């Protein structure tokens, strides 16, 4: 089992769940619902944030499946789901739930707590994580966001849910829990808060494009994509390699720098066709479209 605090915390929660909730709920995670019916909140969120992006031929990556409440929904809509969690007990619970429903299009990966390996580069059509990143510290959320950019296909879309600090409800919650979490006294379920602007900057820094942000009380759900015509994902991937330990090797570093030197040429090739079309366009509103396209290619925005 992976030895880090997230794995320890959620393995502990899995064990506590049996005593606290198993008499009332069939599956871990259902206890977090609220509203009139057991599935009301989750069905609504799934419809708003996930279902509209899903297609039958897609491969989906879900991070932190917990008891599998999102996994079973995703698996019924797409070709393949990969679930990754650092807590083996959570993977086991998800597997049991999916197998009971006869869902076999799911791959289970025990994460290493650092990245999304062994998920391949540009192999994921849709990324999904809900009720997970609210509990992940910034120093871990940041490299995971870089991994989202790595694994998504060009024009792939992702949904990720965070705790936001931009509302009065958020500060009510911070005040309520402040003393409980101070000095590392309790870490299980701890929230880490971001402003919507901070999240946008983090995603942009990884070459991703923020499409939507939905604020509700102390929640912020981000909808983002990996732009296919922008150079930003390639640039950020190479810069990540340049400041990684692999670049301590001179030969590897030289290869990275060579790849960086090739980017202006690739940028020029992407711009040439659009510039030629824009130069021949007489209609005003179509030129506005080309201006936006050129901006996205050049600036990644």
Coordinates of C-alpha atoms in Angstrom, one line a residue:
X1 CA 0.0 0.0 0.0
X2 CA 1.2 3.5 -0.8
X3 CA 2.5 5.2 2.3
X4 CA 1.3 8.8 2.5
X5 CA -1.1 10.7 4.6
X6 CA -3.9 10.6 2.0
X7 CA -3.8 6.8 1.9
X8 CA -3.7 6.5 5.7
X9 CA -6.5 9.0 6.1
X10 CA -8.9 7.4 3.7
X11 CA -8.0 3.9 4.7
X12 CA -8.9 5.0 8.2
X13 CA -12.2 6.5 7.0
X14 CA -13.0 3.2 5.2
X15 CA -12.6 1.3 8.4
X16 CA -14.6 3.8 10.4
X17 CA -17.4 3.8 7.8
X18 CA -18.2 0.2 8.6
X19 CA -19.1 1.2 12.2
X20 CA -20.7 4.5 11.5
X21 CA -22.6 4.1 8.2
X22 CA -22.8 0.6 6.9
X23 CA -26.2 0.0 8.7
X24 CA -27.8 2.9 6.8
X25 CA -26.0 2.8 3.4
X26 CA -24.9 0.1 1.0
X27 CA -21.8 1.9 -0.3
X28 CA -19.2 4.3 1.0
X29 CA -19.8 7.8 -0.3
X30 CA -23.6 7.7 -0.3
X31 CA -23.6 9.3 3.2
X32 CA -22.4 12.6 1.7
X33 CA -25.6 13.1 -0.2
X34 CA -28.1 15.7 1.0
X35 CA -31.6 16.8 -0.1
X36 CA -34.8 15.0 -0.6
X37 CA -33.6 11.8 -2.0
X38 CA -30.4 9.8 -1.6
X39 CA -29.2 10.3 -5.1
X40 CA -30.7 13.8 -5.8
X41 CA -27.6 15.8 -5.3
X42 CA -25.2 13.5 -7.1
X43 CA -27.5 13.0 -10.0
X44 CA -27.8 16.7 -10.4
X45 CA -24.1 17.3 -10.2
X46 CA -23.4 14.4 -12.6
X47 CA -25.8 15.9 -15.1
X48 CA -24.4 19.4 -14.8
X49 CA -20.7 18.6 -14.8
X50 CA -20.1 15.3 -16.5
X51 CA -22.9 13.8 -18.5
X52 CA -23.0 16.5 -21.2
X53 CA -19.4 15.8 -22.1
X54 CA -19.6 12.0 -22.2
X55 CA -19.6 10.0 -25.4
X56 CA -19.8 6.1 -25.9
X57 CA -16.3 5.9 -27.5
X58 CA -14.4 7.7 -24.7
X59 CA -11.8 6.7 -22.2
X60 CA -12.3 8.5 -18.8
X61 CA -9.9 8.9 -16.0
X62 CA -11.4 9.3 -12.5
X63 CA -9.2 10.3 -9.6
X64 CA -10.2 9.3 -6.1
X65 CA -13.2 7.1 -6.7
X66 CA -13.9 6.5 -3.0
X67 CA -16.8 4.0 -2.9
X68 CA -17.4 4.2 -6.7
X69 CA -20.6 6.4 -6.7
X70 CA -19.3 8.4 -9.7
X71 CA -17.5 5.4 -11.3
X72 CA -20.7 3.5 -11.8
X73 CA -22.3 6.5 -13.5
X74 CA -19.3 7.1 -15.8
X75 CA -18.8 3.4 -16.7
X76 CA -22.4 3.2 -18.0
X77 CA -21.8 6.1 -20.5
X78 CA -18.4 5.4 -22.0
X79 CA -16.1 2.8 -23.5
X80 CA -13.6 2.6 -20.6
X81 CA -13.0 4.1 -17.2
X82 CA -9.6 4.2 -15.4
X83 CA -9.9 4.9 -11.7
X84 CA -6.8 5.9 -9.7
X85 CA -6.5 6.2 -6.0
X86 CA -3.7 6.1 -3.4
X87 CA -5.8 4.2 -1.0
X88 CA -6.1 0.5 -1.9
X89 CA -9.2 0.1 0.3
X90 CA -11.0 2.7 -1.8
X91 CA -10.1 0.9 -5.0
X92 CA -11.4 -2.4 -3.4
X93 CA -14.7 -0.7 -2.5
X94 CA -15.1 0.7 -6.0
X95 CA -14.3 -2.7 -7.6
X96 CA -16.8 -4.5 -5.4
X97 CA -19.6 -2.0 -6.3
X98 CA -18.9 -2.1 -10.0
X99 CA -18.6 -5.9 -10.2
X100 CA -21.9 -6.2 -8.3
X101 CA -23.5 -4.2 -11.1
X102 CA -21.7 -6.2 -13.8
X103 CA -19.6 -3.3 -15.0
X104 CA -16.4 -4.7 -16.5
X105 CA -15.0 -1.7 -18.5
X106 CA -13.0 -0.4 -15.6
X107 CA -9.3 -0.5 -14.9
X108 CA -8.1 0.0 -11.3
X109 CA -4.7 1.7 -10.6
X110 CA -3.1 2.2 -7.2
X111 CA -1.5 5.7 -7.4
X112 CA 1.9 6.6 -6.2
X113 CA 0.9 9.9 -4.7
X114 CA 3.1 11.9 -7.1
X115 CA 1.6 11.6 -10.6
X116 CA -0.9 9.7 -12.7
X117 CA 1.5 7.0 -13.9
X118 CA 1.1 4.6 -15.6
X119 CA -1.7 6.4 -17.5
X120 CA -0.2 7.1 -21.0
X121 CA 0.3 10.6 -22.5
X122 CA -2.7 11.9 -24.4
X123 CA -4.8 8.8 -23.8
X124 CA -7.8 10.3 -21.9
X125 CA -10.8 12.0 -23.4
X126 CA -12.4 13.1 -20.2
X127 CA -11.0 13.7 -16.7
X128 CA -13.3 13.6 -13.7
X129 CA -12.7 14.2 -10.0
X130 CA -15.4 15.3 -7.5
X131 CA -15.2 15.5 -3.7
X132 CA -11.5 14.7 -3.8
X133 CA -9.3 17.8 -4.6
X134 CA -11.1 19.7 -1.7
X135 CA -8.9 17.5 0.5
X136 CA -5.6 17.8 -1.5
X137 CA -2.9 20.3 -0.5
X138 CA -1.7 22.8 -3.0
X139 CA 1.8 21.2 -3.2
X140 CA 0.0 18.0 -4.5
X141 CA -2.8 19.7 -6.5
X142 CA -0.2 21.6 -8.6
X143 CA 1.7 18.5 -10.0
X144 CA -1.6 16.7 -10.5
X145 CA -2.8 19.6 -12.7
X146 CA 0.3 19.2 -14.8
X147 CA -0.6 15.5 -15.1
X148 CA -4.1 16.4 -16.3
X149 CA -2.5 18.3 -19.1
X150 CA -0.2 15.3 -19.9
X151 CA -2.9 12.6 -20.1
X152 CA -5.7 14.5 -21.8
X153 CA -6.0 14.2 -25.6
X154 CA -6.0 17.5 -27.5
X155 CA -9.5 19.1 -27.1
X156 CA -10.1 16.7 -24.1
X157 CA -12.2 18.1 -21.3
X158 CA -12.0 17.8 -17.6
X159 CA -14.0 18.4 -14.4
X160 CA -12.4 19.0 -11.1
X161 CA -14.0 20.1 -7.8
X162 CA -12.2 22.3 -5.2
X163 CA -13.0 24.3 -2.1
X164 CA -13.2 28.0 -2.8
X165 CA -12.4 30.9 -0.4
X166 CA -14.3 33.5 -2.3
X167 CA -17.7 33.4 -0.4
X168 CA -18.9 34.2 3.1
X169 CA -20.0 30.5 3.4
X170 CA -16.4 29.4 2.9
X171 CA -15.1 31.6 5.7
X172 CA -17.9 30.4 8.0
X173 CA -16.6 26.9 7.3
X174 CA -12.9 27.9 7.8
X175 CA -13.8 29.5 11.1
X176 CA -15.8 26.5 12.2
X177 CA -12.9 24.1 11.5
X178 CA -9.9 26.2 12.2
X179 CA -8.9 25.0 15.6
X180 CA -9.7 21.4 14.8
X181 CA -7.1 21.3 12.0
X182 CA -4.4 23.6 13.4
X183 CA -0.9 22.3 13.9
X184 CA -1.7 19.1 12.0
X185 CA -3.9 17.8 14.9
X186 CA -6.4 16.3 12.5
X187 CA -5.9 15.8 8.8
X188 CA -8.8 13.4 7.8
X189 CA -11.2 15.4 5.6
X190 CA -9.3 18.7 5.8
X191 CA -10.2 21.2 3.2
X192 CA -7.8 23.3 1.2
X193 CA -9.2 26.6 -0.1
X194 CA -8.5 28.4 -3.4
X195 CA -9.9 31.5 -5.0
X196 CA -11.4 31.0 -8.5
X197 CA -8.7 33.3 -9.9
X198 CA -6.0 31.1 -8.3
X199 CA -7.4 28.0 -9.9
X200 CA -7.6 29.7 -13.3
X201 CA -4.0 30.8 -13.0
X202 CA -2.9 27.3 -12.0
X203 CA -4.7 25.7 -15.0
X204 CA -3.3 28.3 -17.5
X205 CA 0.2 27.7 -16.1
X206 CA -0.2 24.1 -17.1
X207 CA -1.4 25.0 -20.6
X208 CA -5.0 24.2 -19.9
X209 CA -7.9 26.5 -20.7
X210 CA -10.6 27.2 -18.1
X211 CA -14.0 27.0 -19.8
X212 CA -16.3 27.4 -16.8
X213 CA -16.2 27.8 -13.0
X214 CA -19.3 27.0 -10.9
X215 CA -19.4 28.5 -7.4
X216 CA -21.8 27.1 -4.8
X217 CA -21.3 27.9 -1.1
X218 CA -17.7 26.8 -0.5
X219 CA -17.4 24.7 -3.6
X220 CA -15.8 25.6 -7.0
X221 CA -16.2 23.2 -9.8
X222 CA -13.9 23.8 -12.7
X223 CA -14.6 22.8 -16.3
X224 CA -11.4 22.9 -18.5
X225 CA -10.0 21.7 -21.7
X226 CA -6.7 21.0 -23.4
X227 CA -6.6 23.2 -26.4
X228 CA -5.5 21.5 -29.6
X229 CA -4.4 24.6 -31.6
X230 CA -2.5 26.2 -28.7
X231 CA 1.3 25.7 -28.2
X232 CA 0.9 26.1 -24.4
X233 CA 0.4 22.4 -23.5
X234 CA 3.6 21.5 -25.4
X235 CA 5.5 24.4 -23.9
X236 CA 4.5 23.7 -20.3
X237 CA 5.3 20.0 -20.7
X238 CA 8.8 20.7 -21.9
X239 CA 9.4 23.3 -19.2
X240 CA 8.3 20.8 -16.6
X241 CA 10.9 18.3 -18.0
X242 CA 13.6 21.1 -18.1
X243 CA 13.2 21.7 -14.3
X244 CA 12.8 18.0 -13.4
X245 CA 15.5 15.7 -12.2
X246 CA 15.7 14.0 -15.6
X247 CA 17.3 17.2 -16.9
X248 CA 20.2 16.7 -14.5
X249 CA 21.5 14.4 -17.3
X250 CA 23.2 16.5 -20.0
X251 CA 22.0 14.4 -22.9
X252 CA 18.4 14.5 -21.7
X253 CA 18.6 18.2 -21.1
X254 CA 20.0 18.8 -24.6
X255 CA 17.0 16.9 -26.1
X256 CA 14.6 19.0 -24.1
X257 CA 16.2 22.2 -25.3
X258 CA 16.2 21.0 -28.9
X259 CA 12.5 20.4 -28.6
X260 CA 11.9 23.8 -27.1
X261 CA 13.9 25.4 -30.0
X262 CA 11.5 23.7 -32.5
X263 CA 8.4 25.3 -30.9
X264 CA 8.6 28.7 -32.8
X265 CA 8.7 26.8 -36.1
X266 CA 5.6 24.8 -35.1
X267 CA 3.9 28.0 -34.0
X268 CA 4.6 29.5 -37.3
X269 CA 3.1 26.6 -39.2
X270 CA 0.0 26.7 -37.1
X271 CA -0.4 30.4 -37.7
X272 CA 0.3 30.4 -41.5
X273 CA -2.9 28.8 -42.6
X274 CA -5.1 30.9 -40.3
X275 CA -3.3 34.1 -41.2
X276 CA -3.7 33.4 -44.9
X277 CA -7.5 32.8 -44.4
X278 CA -7.8 35.9 -42.2
X279 CA -6.0 38.0 -44.8
X280 CA -8.5 37.1 -47.5
X281 CA -11.6 37.6 -45.3
X282 CA -13.7 40.6 -46.1
X283 CA -16.5 40.0 -43.6
X284 CA -16.1 41.8 -40.3
X285 CA -17.5 39.1 -38.0
X286 CA -15.5 36.4 -39.6
X287 CA -12.4 38.4 -39.0
X288 CA -13.3 38.6 -35.3
X289 CA -13.4 34.8 -35.3
X290 CA -10.0 34.7 -36.9
X291 CA -8.6 37.2 -34.4
X292 CA -9.8 35.0 -31.5
X293 CA -8.3 31.9 -33.2
X294 CA -4.9 33.7 -33.7
X295 CA -4.9 34.8 -30.1
X296 CA -5.6 31.2 -28.9
X297 CA -2.7 29.8 -31.1
X298 CA -0.3 32.5 -30.0
X299 CA -1.2 33.0 -26.4
X300 CA -2.9 29.8 -25.5
X301 CA -6.0 31.7 -24.5

